[in-house]
Coordinates of C-alpha atoms in Angstrom, one line a residue:
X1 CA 49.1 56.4 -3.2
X2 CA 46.5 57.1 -5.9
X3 CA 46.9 52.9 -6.6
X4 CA 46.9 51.6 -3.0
X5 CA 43.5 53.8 -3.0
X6 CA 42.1 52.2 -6.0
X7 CA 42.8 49.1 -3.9
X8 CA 41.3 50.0 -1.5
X9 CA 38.0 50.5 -2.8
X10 CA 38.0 47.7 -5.2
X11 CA 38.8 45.4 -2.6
X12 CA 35.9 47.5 -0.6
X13 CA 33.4 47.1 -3.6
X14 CA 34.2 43.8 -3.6
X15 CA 33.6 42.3 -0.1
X16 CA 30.2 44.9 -0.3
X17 CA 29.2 42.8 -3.1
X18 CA 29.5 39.4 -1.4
X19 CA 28.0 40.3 1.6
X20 CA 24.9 41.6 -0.6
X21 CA 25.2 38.3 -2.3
X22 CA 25.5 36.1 1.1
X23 CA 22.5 38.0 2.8
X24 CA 20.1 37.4 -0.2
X25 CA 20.9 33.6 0.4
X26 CA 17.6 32.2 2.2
X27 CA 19.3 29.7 4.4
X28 CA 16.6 28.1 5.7
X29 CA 15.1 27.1 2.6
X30 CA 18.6 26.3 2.0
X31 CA 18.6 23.8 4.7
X32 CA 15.6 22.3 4.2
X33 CA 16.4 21.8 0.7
X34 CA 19.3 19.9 1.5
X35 CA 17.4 17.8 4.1
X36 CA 14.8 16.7 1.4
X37 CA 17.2 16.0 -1.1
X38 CA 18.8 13.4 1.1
X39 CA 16.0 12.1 2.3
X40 CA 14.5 11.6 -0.8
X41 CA 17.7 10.4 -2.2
X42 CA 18.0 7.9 0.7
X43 CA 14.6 6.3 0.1
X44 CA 14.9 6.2 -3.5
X45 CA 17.8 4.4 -3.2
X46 CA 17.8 2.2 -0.5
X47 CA 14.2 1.4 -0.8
X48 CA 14.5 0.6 -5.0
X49 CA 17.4 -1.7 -4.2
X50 CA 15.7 -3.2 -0.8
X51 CA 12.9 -3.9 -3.3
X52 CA 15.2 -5.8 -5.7
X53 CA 16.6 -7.6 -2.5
X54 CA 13.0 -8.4 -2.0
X55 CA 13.0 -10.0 -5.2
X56 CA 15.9 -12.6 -4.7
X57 CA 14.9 -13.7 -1.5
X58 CA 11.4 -14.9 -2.6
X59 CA 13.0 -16.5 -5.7
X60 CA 15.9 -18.6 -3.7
X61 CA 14.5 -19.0 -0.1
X62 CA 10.7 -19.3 -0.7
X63 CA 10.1 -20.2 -4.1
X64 CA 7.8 -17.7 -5.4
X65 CA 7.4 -18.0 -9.2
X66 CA 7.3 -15.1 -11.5
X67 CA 2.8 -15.2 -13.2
X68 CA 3.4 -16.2 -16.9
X69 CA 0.5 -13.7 -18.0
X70 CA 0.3 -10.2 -16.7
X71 CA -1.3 -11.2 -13.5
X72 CA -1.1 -8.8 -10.7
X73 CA 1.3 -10.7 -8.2
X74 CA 3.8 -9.7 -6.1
X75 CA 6.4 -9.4 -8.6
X76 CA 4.7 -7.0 -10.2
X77 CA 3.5 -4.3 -7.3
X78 CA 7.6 -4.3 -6.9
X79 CA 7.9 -3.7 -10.3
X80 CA 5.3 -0.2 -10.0
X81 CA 6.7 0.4 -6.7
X82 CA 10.3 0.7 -8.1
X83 CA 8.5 2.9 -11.3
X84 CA 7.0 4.6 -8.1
X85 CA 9.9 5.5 -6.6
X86 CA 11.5 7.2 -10.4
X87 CA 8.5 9.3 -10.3
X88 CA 9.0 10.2 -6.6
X89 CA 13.0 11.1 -7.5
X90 CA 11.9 13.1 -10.2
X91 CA 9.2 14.7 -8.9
X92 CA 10.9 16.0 -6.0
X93 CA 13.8 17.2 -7.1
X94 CA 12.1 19.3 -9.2
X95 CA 10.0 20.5 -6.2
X96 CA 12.8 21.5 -4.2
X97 CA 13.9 23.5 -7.2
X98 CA 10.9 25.8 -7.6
X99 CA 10.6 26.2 -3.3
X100 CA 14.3 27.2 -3.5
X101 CA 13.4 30.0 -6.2
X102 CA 10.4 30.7 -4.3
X103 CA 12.6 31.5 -0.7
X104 CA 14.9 33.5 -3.3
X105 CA 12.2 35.6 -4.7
X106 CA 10.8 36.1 -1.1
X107 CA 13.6 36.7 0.4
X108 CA 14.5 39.7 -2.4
X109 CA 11.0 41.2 -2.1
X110 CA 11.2 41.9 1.7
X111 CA 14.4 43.1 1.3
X112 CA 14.0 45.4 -1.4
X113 CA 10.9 46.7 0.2
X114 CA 11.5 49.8 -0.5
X115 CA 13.4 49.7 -4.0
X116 CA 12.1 48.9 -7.3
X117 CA 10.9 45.7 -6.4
X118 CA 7.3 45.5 -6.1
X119 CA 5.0 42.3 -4.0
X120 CA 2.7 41.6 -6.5
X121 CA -0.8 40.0 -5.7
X122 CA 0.2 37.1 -7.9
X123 CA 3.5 36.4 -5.9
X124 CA 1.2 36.3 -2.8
X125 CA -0.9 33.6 -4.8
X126 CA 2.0 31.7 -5.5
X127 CA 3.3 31.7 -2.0
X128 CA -0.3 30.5 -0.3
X129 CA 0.0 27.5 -3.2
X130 CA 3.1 26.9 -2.2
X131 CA 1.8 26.2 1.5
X132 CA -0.9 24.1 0.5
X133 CA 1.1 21.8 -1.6
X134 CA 3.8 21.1 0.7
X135 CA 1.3 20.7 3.4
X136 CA -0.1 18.1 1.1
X137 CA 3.0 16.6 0.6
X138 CA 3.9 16.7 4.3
X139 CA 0.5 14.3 4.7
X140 CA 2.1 12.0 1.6
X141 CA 5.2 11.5 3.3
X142 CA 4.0 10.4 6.6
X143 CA 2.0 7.7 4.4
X144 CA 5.1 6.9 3.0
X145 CA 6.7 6.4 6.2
X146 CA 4.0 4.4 7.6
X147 CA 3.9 2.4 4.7
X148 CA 8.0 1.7 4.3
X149 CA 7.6 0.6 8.4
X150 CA 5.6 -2.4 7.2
X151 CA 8.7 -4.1 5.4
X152 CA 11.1 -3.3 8.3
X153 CA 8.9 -5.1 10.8
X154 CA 8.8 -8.0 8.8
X155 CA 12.4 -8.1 8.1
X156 CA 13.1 -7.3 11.3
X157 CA 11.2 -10.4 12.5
X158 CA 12.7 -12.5 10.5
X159 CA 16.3 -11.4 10.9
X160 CA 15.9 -10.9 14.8
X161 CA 14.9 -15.1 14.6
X162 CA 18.0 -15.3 12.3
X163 CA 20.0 -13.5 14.7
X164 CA 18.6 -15.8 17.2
X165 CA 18.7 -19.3 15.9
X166 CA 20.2 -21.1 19.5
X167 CA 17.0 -20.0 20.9
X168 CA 14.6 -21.3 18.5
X169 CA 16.6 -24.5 17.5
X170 CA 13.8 -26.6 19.4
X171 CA 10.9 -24.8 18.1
X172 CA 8.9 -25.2 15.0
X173 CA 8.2 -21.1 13.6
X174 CA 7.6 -21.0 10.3
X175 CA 7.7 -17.8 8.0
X176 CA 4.3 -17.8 5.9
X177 CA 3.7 -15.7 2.8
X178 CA 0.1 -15.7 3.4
X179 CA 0.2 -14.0 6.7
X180 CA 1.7 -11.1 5.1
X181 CA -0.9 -11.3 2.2
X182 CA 2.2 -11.7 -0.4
X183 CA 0.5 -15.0 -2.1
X184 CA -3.1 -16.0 -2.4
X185 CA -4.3 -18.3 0.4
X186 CA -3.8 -21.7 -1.9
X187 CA -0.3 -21.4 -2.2
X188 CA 1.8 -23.0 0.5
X189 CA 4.9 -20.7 0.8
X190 CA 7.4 -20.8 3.6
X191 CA 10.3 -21.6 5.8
X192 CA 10.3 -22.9 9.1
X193 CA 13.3 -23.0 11.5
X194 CA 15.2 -25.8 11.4
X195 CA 15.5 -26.1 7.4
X196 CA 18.2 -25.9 5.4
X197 CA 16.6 -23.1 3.3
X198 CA 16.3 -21.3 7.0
X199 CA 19.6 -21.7 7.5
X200 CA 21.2 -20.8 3.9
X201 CA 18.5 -17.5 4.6
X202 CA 20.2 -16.5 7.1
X203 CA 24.1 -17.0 6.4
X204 CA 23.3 -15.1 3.3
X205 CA 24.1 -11.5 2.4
X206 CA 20.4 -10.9 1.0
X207 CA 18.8 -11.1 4.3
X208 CA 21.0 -8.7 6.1
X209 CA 21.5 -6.3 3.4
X210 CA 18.1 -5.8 2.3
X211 CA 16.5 -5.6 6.1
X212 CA 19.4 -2.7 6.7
X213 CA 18.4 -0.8 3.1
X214 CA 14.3 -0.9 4.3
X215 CA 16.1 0.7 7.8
X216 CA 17.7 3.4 5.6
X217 CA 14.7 3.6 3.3
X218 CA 12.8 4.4 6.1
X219 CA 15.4 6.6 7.9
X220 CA 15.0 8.6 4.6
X221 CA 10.8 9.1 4.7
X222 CA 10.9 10.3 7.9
X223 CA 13.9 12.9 7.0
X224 CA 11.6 13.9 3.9
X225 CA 9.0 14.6 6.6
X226 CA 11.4 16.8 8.4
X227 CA 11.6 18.6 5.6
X228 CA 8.5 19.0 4.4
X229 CA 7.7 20.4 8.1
X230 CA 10.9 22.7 7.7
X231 CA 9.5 23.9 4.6
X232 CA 6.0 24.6 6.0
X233 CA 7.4 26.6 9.2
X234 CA 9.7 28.3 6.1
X235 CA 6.5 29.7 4.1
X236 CA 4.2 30.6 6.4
X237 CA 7.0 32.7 7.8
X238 CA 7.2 34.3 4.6
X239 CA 3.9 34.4 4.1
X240 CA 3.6 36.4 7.2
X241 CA 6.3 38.8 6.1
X242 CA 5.5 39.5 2.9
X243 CA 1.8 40.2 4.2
X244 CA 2.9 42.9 6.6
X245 CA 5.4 44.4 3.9
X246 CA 2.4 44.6 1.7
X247 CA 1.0 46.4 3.8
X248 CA 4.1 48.3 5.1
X249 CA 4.1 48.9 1.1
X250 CA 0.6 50.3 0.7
X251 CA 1.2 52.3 3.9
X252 CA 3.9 54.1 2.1
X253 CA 2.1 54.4 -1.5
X254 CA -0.9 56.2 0.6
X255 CA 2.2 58.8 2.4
X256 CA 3.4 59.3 -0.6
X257 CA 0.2 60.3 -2.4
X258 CA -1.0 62.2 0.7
X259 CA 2.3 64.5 0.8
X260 CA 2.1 65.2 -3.0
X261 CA -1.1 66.9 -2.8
X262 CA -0.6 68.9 0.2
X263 CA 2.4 69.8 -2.0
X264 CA 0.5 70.5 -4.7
X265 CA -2.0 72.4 -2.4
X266 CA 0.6 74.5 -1.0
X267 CA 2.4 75.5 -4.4
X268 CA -1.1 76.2 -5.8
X269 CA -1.9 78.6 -2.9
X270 CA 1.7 80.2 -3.0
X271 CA 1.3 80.9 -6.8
X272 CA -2.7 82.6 -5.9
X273 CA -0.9 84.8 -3.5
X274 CA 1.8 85.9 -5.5
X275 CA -0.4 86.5 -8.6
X276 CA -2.8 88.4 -5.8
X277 CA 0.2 90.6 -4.8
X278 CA 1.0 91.4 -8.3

């Protein structure tokens, strides 16, 4: 009996101890988390091997030669772009880290209002950062989305006209660099419909794959977005909280105080009247 008691409130102990454990968890920082780190895993991804995609297709199909000297052509923005995007990766997964110990911390101090744990005026700071820098992010990303739809509507033009090629055979539409601002003015680069680069373009796997990874990098920015508003809705709810348990907090410090010297008042007065009697 003693044994299946012991049981008993070990297994009791136990399942107290996860559900302490589970309620700490602050699952929507969790989520949000989650969401960022697949969209930001999504554009970094797609968009850095869209951008090598990028890279082939102006080589085979238009015939855009690499600057000898370090000229700032289009070869090289994809170069930064793709050191962009390691930066991005990096920078943001680190990010998500510090919010996620950030909704922990939170998440502790209102619930151990009225333990040991203390909302200091420095964790307040921290938060209020915290909201300004993902709002500033949240502006970022919506750049970055903007700037990844550019890419997609070209592609998309071009692989729409691919997908299409019955209905253009007796027109003459040519794809020029220059209108996209890829190559100076002075250089002649482009297909028109009807060629046998347009055609070899569009049986090959380049076309298609890259236009689909500029979809996905895309699909990814505007998930990172999400997030970034998820987050935002996430700390100023915090915010709020741990502003009225600070005060909830001080409330209680002030009671405290307050009932200590009316205790000390009335022990001082009992002790005068006994000392009076005697």
């Amino acid at each position: 009996m003693e044994e299946n008691m012991e049981e008993g409130q070990t297994q009791k102990g136990c399942s107290e101890c996860c559900i302490k454990c589970l309620s700490g968890i602050p699952y929507a920082s969790l989520i949000a988390t989650i969401l960022l780190y697949a969209g930001v895993a999504l554009f970094c991804g797609c968009g850095h091997e869209a951008l090598s995609g990028t890279v082939t297709i102006l080589q085979n199909y238009f015939e855009v030669v690499r600057s000898p000297v370090d000229a700032l052509d289009v070869f090289t923005m994809i170069d930064i772009l793709k050191y962009v995007i390691y930066g991005v990766a990096a920078a943001f997964f680190v990010y998500g880290i510090l919010l996620m110990v950030e909704g922990f911390f939170t998440t502790g101090a209102i619930r151990d209002l009225y333990g040991d744990f203390k909302i200091t005026t420095c964790g307040r700071c921290v938060s209020a950062w915290f909201i300004m820098l993902t709002y500033i992010f949240m502006l970022a990303w919506l750049g970055v989305t903007a700037f990844t739809s550019l890419p997609v509507f070209m592609y998309f033009n071009i692989w729409n006209t691919c997908q299409n090629t019955t209905l253009v055979e007796g027109a003459n539409l040519c794809f020029d660099l220059r209108q996209f601002g890829i190559v100076t003015t002075n250089e002649e680069k482009k297909v028109c419909t009807g060629s046998e680069k347009f055609y070899k373009m569009c049986e090959s796997n380049e076309l298609d794959l890259t236009f689909h990874l500029f979809v996905c990098a895309l699909a990814g920015a505007g998930a990172a977005v999400i997030a970034m508003v998820h987050y935002l809705m996430v700390l100023a709810a915090n915010w709020a909280y741990v502003k009225d348990a600070c005060r909830m907090q001080k409330y209680e410090d002030i009671k405290t105080k307050e009932e200590q010297e009316l205790h000390d008042i009335h022990s001082t007065r009992s002790k005068e009247r006994l000392n009076a009697y005697t």
